[in-house]
PDB file of N, CA and C in Angstrom:
ATOM      1  N   UNK Q 157       8.428 -22.277 -25.897  1.00  0.00           N
ATOM      2  CA  UNK Q 157       7.945 -20.933 -25.647  1.00  0.00           C
ATOM      3  C   UNK Q 157       6.856 -20.607 -26.663  1.00  0.00           C
ATOM      4  N   UNK Q 158       5.769 -20.022 -26.170  1.00  0.00           N
ATOM      5  CA  UNK Q 158       4.659 -19.678 -27.043  1.00  0.00           C
ATOM      6  C   UNK Q 158       5.000 -18.478 -27.904  1.00  0.00           C
ATOM      7  N   UNK Q 159       4.418 -18.488 -29.081  1.00  0.00           N
ATOM      8  CA  UNK Q 159       4.598 -17.332 -29.937  1.00  0.00           C
ATOM      9  C   UNK Q 159       3.639 -16.238 -29.492  1.00  0.00           C
ATOM     10  N   UNK Q 160       3.843 -15.054 -30.002  1.00  0.00           N
ATOM     11  CA  UNK Q 160       2.974 -13.932 -29.659  1.00  0.00           C
ATOM     12  C   UNK Q 160       1.544 -14.220 -30.086  1.00  0.00           C
ATOM     13  N   UNK Q 161       1.376 -14.854 -31.237  1.00  0.00           N
ATOM     14  CA  UNK Q 161       0.036 -15.163 -31.734  1.00  0.00           C
ATOM     15  C   UNK Q 161      -0.689 -16.109 -30.780  1.00  0.00           C
ATOM     16  N   UNK Q 162      -0.010 -17.165 -30.317  1.00  0.00           N
ATOM     17  CA  UNK Q 162      -0.618 -18.104 -29.377  1.00  0.00           C
ATOM     18  C   UNK Q 162      -0.996 -17.417 -28.072  1.00  0.00           C
ATOM     19  N   UNK Q 163      -0.124 -16.555 -27.595  1.00  0.00           N
ATOM     20  CA  UNK Q 163      -0.389 -15.841 -26.351  1.00  0.00           C
ATOM     21  C   UNK Q 163      -1.619 -14.944 -26.479  1.00  0.00           C
ATOM     22  N   UNK Q 164      -1.720 -14.223 -27.591  1.00  0.00           N
ATOM     23  CA  UNK Q 164      -2.871 -13.348 -27.806  1.00  0.00           C
ATOM     24  C   UNK Q 164      -4.160 -14.150 -27.942  1.00  0.00           C
ATOM     25  N   UNK Q 165      -4.119 -15.239 -28.666  1.00  0.00           N
ATOM     26  CA  UNK Q 165      -5.314 -16.065 -28.827  1.00  0.00           C
ATOM     27  C   UNK Q 165      -5.783 -16.620 -27.488  1.00  0.00           C
ATOM     28  N   UNK Q 166      -4.854 -17.108 -26.682  1.00  0.00           N
ATOM     29  CA  UNK Q 166      -5.219 -17.640 -25.371  1.00  0.00           C
ATOM     30  C   UNK Q 166      -5.773 -16.555 -24.464  1.00  0.00           C
ATOM     31  N   UNK Q 167      -5.192 -15.369 -24.536  1.00  0.00           N
ATOM     32  CA  UNK Q 167      -5.658 -14.271 -23.694  1.00  0.00           C
ATOM     33  C   UNK Q 167      -7.069 -13.853 -24.069  1.00  0.00           C
ATOM     34  N   UNK Q 168      -7.338 -13.706 -25.357  1.00  0.00           N
ATOM     35  CA  UNK Q 168      -8.685 -13.315 -25.779  1.00  0.00           C
ATOM     36  C   UNK Q 168      -9.709 -14.397 -25.456  1.00  0.00           C
ATOM     37  N   UNK Q 169      -9.338 -15.649 -25.586  1.00  0.00           N
ATOM     38  CA  UNK Q 169     -10.250 -16.735 -25.230  1.00  0.00           C
ATOM     39  C   UNK Q 169     -10.518 -16.730 -23.727  1.00  0.00           C
ATOM     40  N   UNK Q 170      -9.490 -16.477 -22.926  1.00  0.00           N
ATOM     41  CA  UNK Q 170      -9.666 -16.425 -21.472  1.00  0.00           C
ATOM     42  C   UNK Q 170     -10.576 -15.263 -21.080  1.00  0.00           C
ATOM     43  N   UNK Q 171     -10.445 -14.134 -21.758  1.00  0.00           N
ATOM     44  CA  UNK Q 171     -11.314 -12.993 -21.473  1.00  0.00           C
ATOM     45  C   UNK Q 171     -12.762 -13.343 -21.778  1.00  0.00           C
ATOM     46  N   UNK Q 172     -12.987 -14.064 -22.868  1.00  0.00           N
ATOM     47  CA  UNK Q 172     -14.346 -14.478 -23.213  1.00  0.00           C
ATOM     48  C   UNK Q 172     -14.927 -15.385 -22.126  1.00  0.00           C
ATOM     49  N   UNK Q 173     -14.122 -16.303 -21.604  1.00  0.00           N
ATOM     50  CA  UNK Q 173     -14.591 -17.162 -20.512  1.00  0.00           C
ATOM     51  C   UNK Q 173     -14.882 -16.338 -19.260  1.00  0.00           C
ATOM     52  N   UNK Q 174     -14.014 -15.407 -18.959  1.00  0.00           N
ATOM     53  CA  UNK Q 174     -14.196 -14.593 -17.757  1.00  0.00           C
ATOM     54  C   UNK Q 174     -15.450 -13.734 -17.870  1.00  0.00           C
ATOM     55  N   UNK Q 175     -15.722 -13.193 -19.056  1.00  0.00           N
ATOM     56  CA  UNK Q 175     -16.929 -12.391 -19.248  1.00  0.00           C
ATOM     57  C   UNK Q 175     -18.186 -13.233 -19.137  1.00  0.00           C
ATOM     58  N   UNK Q 176     -18.073 -14.523 -19.414  1.00  0.00           N
ATOM     59  CA  UNK Q 176     -19.219 -15.435 -19.328  1.00  0.00           C
ATOM     60  C   UNK Q 176     -19.367 -16.029 -17.929  1.00  0.00           C
ATOM     61  N   UNK Q 177     -18.689 -15.440 -16.948  1.00  0.00           N
ATOM     62  CA  UNK Q 177     -18.716 -15.913 -15.556  1.00  0.00           C
ATOM     63  C   UNK Q 177     -18.229 -17.352 -15.433  1.00  0.00           C
ATOM     64  N   UNK Q 178     -17.164 -17.671 -16.146  1.00  0.00           N
ATOM     65  CA  UNK Q 178     -16.512 -18.974 -16.062  1.00  0.00           C
ATOM     66  C   UNK Q 178     -15.041 -18.776 -15.698  1.00  0.00           C
ATOM     67  N   UNK Q 179     -14.774 -18.309 -14.472  1.00  0.00           N
ATOM     68  CA  UNK Q 179     -13.389 -17.974 -14.112  1.00  0.00           C
ATOM     69  C   UNK Q 179     -12.456 -19.179 -14.072  1.00  0.00           C
ATOM     70  N   UNK Q 180     -12.984 -20.354 -13.723  1.00  0.00           N
ATOM     71  CA  UNK Q 180     -12.123 -21.541 -13.643  1.00  0.00           C
ATOM     72  C   UNK Q 180     -11.561 -21.893 -15.022  1.00  0.00           C
ATOM     73  N   UNK Q 181     -12.408 -21.840 -16.051  1.00  0.00           N
ATOM     74  CA  UNK Q 181     -11.944 -22.150 -17.403  1.00  0.00           C
ATOM     75  C   UNK Q 181     -10.940 -21.110 -17.885  1.00  0.00           C
ATOM     76  N   UNK Q 182     -11.162 -19.850 -17.527  1.00  0.00           N
ATOM     77  CA  UNK Q 182     -10.235 -18.789 -17.919  1.00  0.00           C
ATOM     78  C   UNK Q 182      -8.867 -19.008 -17.279  1.00  0.00           C
ATOM     79  N   UNK Q 183      -8.851 -19.387 -15.999  1.00  0.00           N
ATOM     80  CA  UNK Q 183      -7.580 -19.642 -15.309  1.00  0.00           C
ATOM     81  C   UNK Q 183      -6.846 -20.823 -15.923  1.00  0.00           C
ATOM     82  N   UNK Q 184      -7.595 -21.879 -16.253  1.00  0.00           N
ATOM     83  CA  UNK Q 184      -6.966 -23.056 -16.858  1.00  0.00           C
ATOM     84  C   UNK Q 184      -6.345 -22.710 -18.208  1.00  0.00           C
ATOM     85  N   UNK Q 185      -7.042 -21.880 -18.987  1.00  0.00           N
ATOM     86  CA  UNK Q 185      -6.537 -21.508 -20.298  1.00  0.00           C
ATOM     87  C   UNK Q 185      -5.275 -20.666 -20.193  1.00  0.00           C
ATOM     88  N   UNK Q 186      -5.211 -19.820 -19.181  1.00  0.00           N
ATOM     89  CA  UNK Q 186      -4.032 -18.977 -18.993  1.00  0.00           C
ATOM     90  C   UNK Q 186      -2.905 -19.695 -18.255  1.00  0.00           C
ATOM     91  N   UNK Q 187      -3.221 -20.853 -17.680  1.00  0.00           N
ATOM     92  CA  UNK Q 187      -2.202 -21.605 -16.966  1.00  0.00           C
ATOM     93  C   UNK Q 187      -1.977 -21.097 -15.555  1.00  0.00           C
ATOM     94  N   UNK Q 188      -2.942 -20.373 -15.026  1.00  0.00           N
ATOM     95  CA  UNK Q 188      -2.853 -19.842 -13.665  1.00  0.00           C
ATOM     96  C   UNK Q 188      -3.555 -20.825 -12.742  1.00  0.00           C
ATOM     97  N   UNK Q 189      -2.994 -21.058 -11.572  1.00  0.00           N
ATOM     98  CA  UNK Q 189      -3.599 -21.968 -10.612  1.00  0.00           C
ATOM     99  C   UNK Q 189      -4.942 -21.472 -10.110  1.00  0.00           C
ATOM    100  N   UNK Q 190      -5.645 -22.324  -9.403  1.00  0.00           N
ATOM    101  CA  UNK Q 190      -6.969 -21.971  -8.888  1.00  0.00           C
ATOM    102  C   UNK Q 190      -6.894 -20.908  -7.804  1.00  0.00           C
ATOM    103  N   UNK Q 191      -5.779 -20.847  -7.103  1.00  0.00           N
ATOM    104  CA  UNK Q 191      -5.614 -19.863  -6.049  1.00  0.00           C
ATOM    105  C   UNK Q 191      -5.177 -18.522  -6.638  1.00  0.00           C
ATOM    106  N   UNK Q 192      -5.723 -17.412  -6.165  1.00  0.00           N
ATOM    107  CA  UNK Q 192      -5.258 -16.111  -6.667  1.00  0.00           C
ATOM    108  C   UNK Q 192      -3.810 -15.863  -6.267  1.00  0.00           C
ATOM    109  N   UNK Q 193      -3.105 -15.137  -7.126  1.00  0.00           N
ATOM    110  CA  UNK Q 193      -1.703 -14.841  -6.853  1.00  0.00           C
ATOM    111  C   UNK Q 193      -1.573 -13.845  -5.707  1.00  0.00           C
ATOM    112  N   UNK Q 194      -0.493 -13.968  -4.956  1.00  0.00           N
ATOM    113  CA  UNK Q 194      -0.226 -13.016  -3.884  1.00  0.00           C
ATOM    114  C   UNK Q 194       0.196 -11.685  -4.481  1.00  0.00           C
ATOM    115  N   UNK Q 195      -0.288 -10.629  -3.877  1.00  0.00           N
ATOM    116  CA  UNK Q 195       0.104  -9.296  -4.309  1.00  0.00           C
ATOM    117  C   UNK Q 195       1.227  -8.838  -3.398  1.00  0.00           C
ATOM    118  N   UNK Q 196       2.450  -9.098  -3.837  1.00  0.00           N
ATOM    119  CA  UNK Q 196       3.592  -8.828  -2.982  1.00  0.00           C
ATOM    120  C   UNK Q 196       3.848  -7.347  -2.805  1.00  0.00           C
ATOM    121  N   UNK Q 197       3.546  -6.529  -3.783  1.00  0.00           N
ATOM    122  CA  UNK Q 197       3.843  -5.113  -3.708  1.00  0.00           C
ATOM    123  C   UNK Q 197       2.826  -4.311  -2.912  1.00  0.00           C
ATOM    124  N   UNK Q 198       1.692  -4.902  -2.579  1.00  0.00           N
ATOM    125  CA  UNK Q 198       0.627  -4.176  -1.883  1.00  0.00           C
ATOM    126  C   UNK Q 198       0.772  -4.370  -0.386  1.00  0.00           C
ATOM    127  N   UNK Q 199       0.737  -3.282   0.342  1.00  0.00           N
ATOM    128  CA  UNK Q 199       0.791  -3.340   1.804  1.00  0.00           C
ATOM    129  C   UNK Q 199      -0.593  -3.026   2.353  1.00  0.00           C
ATOM    130  N   UNK Q 200      -1.151  -3.919   3.171  1.00  0.00           N
ATOM    131  CA  UNK Q 200      -2.508  -3.689   3.664  1.00  0.00           C
ATOM    132  C   UNK Q 200      -2.606  -2.557   4.687  1.00  0.00           C
ATOM    133  N   UNK Q 201      -1.544  -2.317   5.453  1.00  0.00           N
ATOM    134  CA  UNK Q 201      -1.620  -1.310   6.504  1.00  0.00           C
ATOM    135  C   UNK Q 201      -0.498  -0.290   6.327  1.00  0.00           C
ATOM    136  N   UNK Q 202      -0.868   0.955   6.065  1.00  0.00           N
ATOM    137  CA  UNK Q 202       0.135   1.997   5.869  1.00  0.00           C
ATOM    138  C   UNK Q 202       0.097   3.033   6.992  1.00  0.00           C
ATOM    139  N   UNK Q 203      -0.595   2.748   8.090  1.00  0.00           N
ATOM    140  CA  UNK Q 203      -0.719   3.716   9.172  1.00  0.00           C
ATOM    141  C   UNK Q 203       0.610   4.006   9.847  1.00  0.00           C
ATOM    142  N   UNK Q 204       1.501   3.026   9.868  1.00  0.00           N
ATOM    143  CA  UNK Q 204       2.772   3.196  10.541  1.00  0.00           C
ATOM    144  C   UNK Q 204       3.803   3.967   9.731  1.00  0.00           C
ATOM    145  N   UNK Q 205       3.499   4.256   8.482  1.00  0.00           N
ATOM    146  CA  UNK Q 205       4.466   4.964   7.647  1.00  0.00           C
ATOM    147  C   UNK Q 205       4.496   6.446   7.995  1.00  0.00           C
ATOM    148  N   UNK Q 206       5.679   7.013   7.933  1.00  0.00           N
ATOM    149  CA  UNK Q 206       5.852   8.434   8.193  1.00  0.00           C
ATOM    150  C   UNK Q 206       5.357   9.244   7.007  1.00  0.00           C
ATOM    151  N   UNK Q 207       4.722  10.342   7.273  1.00  0.00           N
ATOM    152  CA  UNK Q 207       4.213  11.185   6.208  1.00  0.00           C
ATOM    153  C   UNK Q 207       5.357  11.889   5.493  1.00  0.00           C
ATOM    154  N   UNK Q 208       5.276  12.015   4.200  1.00  0.00           N
ATOM    155  CA  UNK Q 208       6.322  12.658   3.424  1.00  0.00           C
ATOM    156  C   UNK Q 208       6.280  14.155   3.646  1.00  0.00           C
ATOM    157  N   UNK Q 209       7.443  14.785   3.687  1.00  0.00           N
ATOM    158  CA  UNK Q 209       7.449  16.249   3.834  1.00  0.00           C
ATOM    159  C   UNK Q 209       6.900  16.900   2.565  1.00  0.00           C
ATOM    160  N   UNK Q 210       6.196  17.990   2.749  1.00  0.00           N
ATOM    161  CA  UNK Q 210       5.649  18.705   1.607  1.00  0.00           C
ATOM    162  C   UNK Q 210       6.118  20.158   1.637  1.00  0.00           C
ATOM    163  N   UNK Q 211       6.107  20.780   0.493  1.00  0.00           N
ATOM    164  CA  UNK Q 211       6.501  22.173   0.387  1.00  0.00           C
ATOM    165  C   UNK Q 211       5.386  23.067   0.905  1.00  0.00           C
ATOM    166  N   UNK Q 212       5.741  24.034   1.696  1.00  0.00           N
ATOM    167  CA  UNK Q 212       4.749  24.971   2.225  1.00  0.00           C
ATOM    168  C   UNK Q 212       5.118  26.373   1.791  1.00  0.00           C
ATOM    169  N   UNK Q 213       4.138  27.083   1.276  1.00  0.00           N
ATOM    170  CA  UNK Q 213       4.401  28.439   0.790  1.00  0.00           C
ATOM    171  C   UNK Q 213       4.279  29.448   1.912  1.00  0.00           C
TER     172      UNK Q 213
END
């Protein structure tokens, strides 16, 4: 398990790569695969959801 210091150093180095338009190197440094992660909590279509009741004065 990495120490907090190692994690911070890797994160700051990855940010430097990302700012330099080198996303592949940043992903490799963070240990993230080439494919973007799935956003499981995000729903693309919310039209079918029922509107929440609101208080009316």
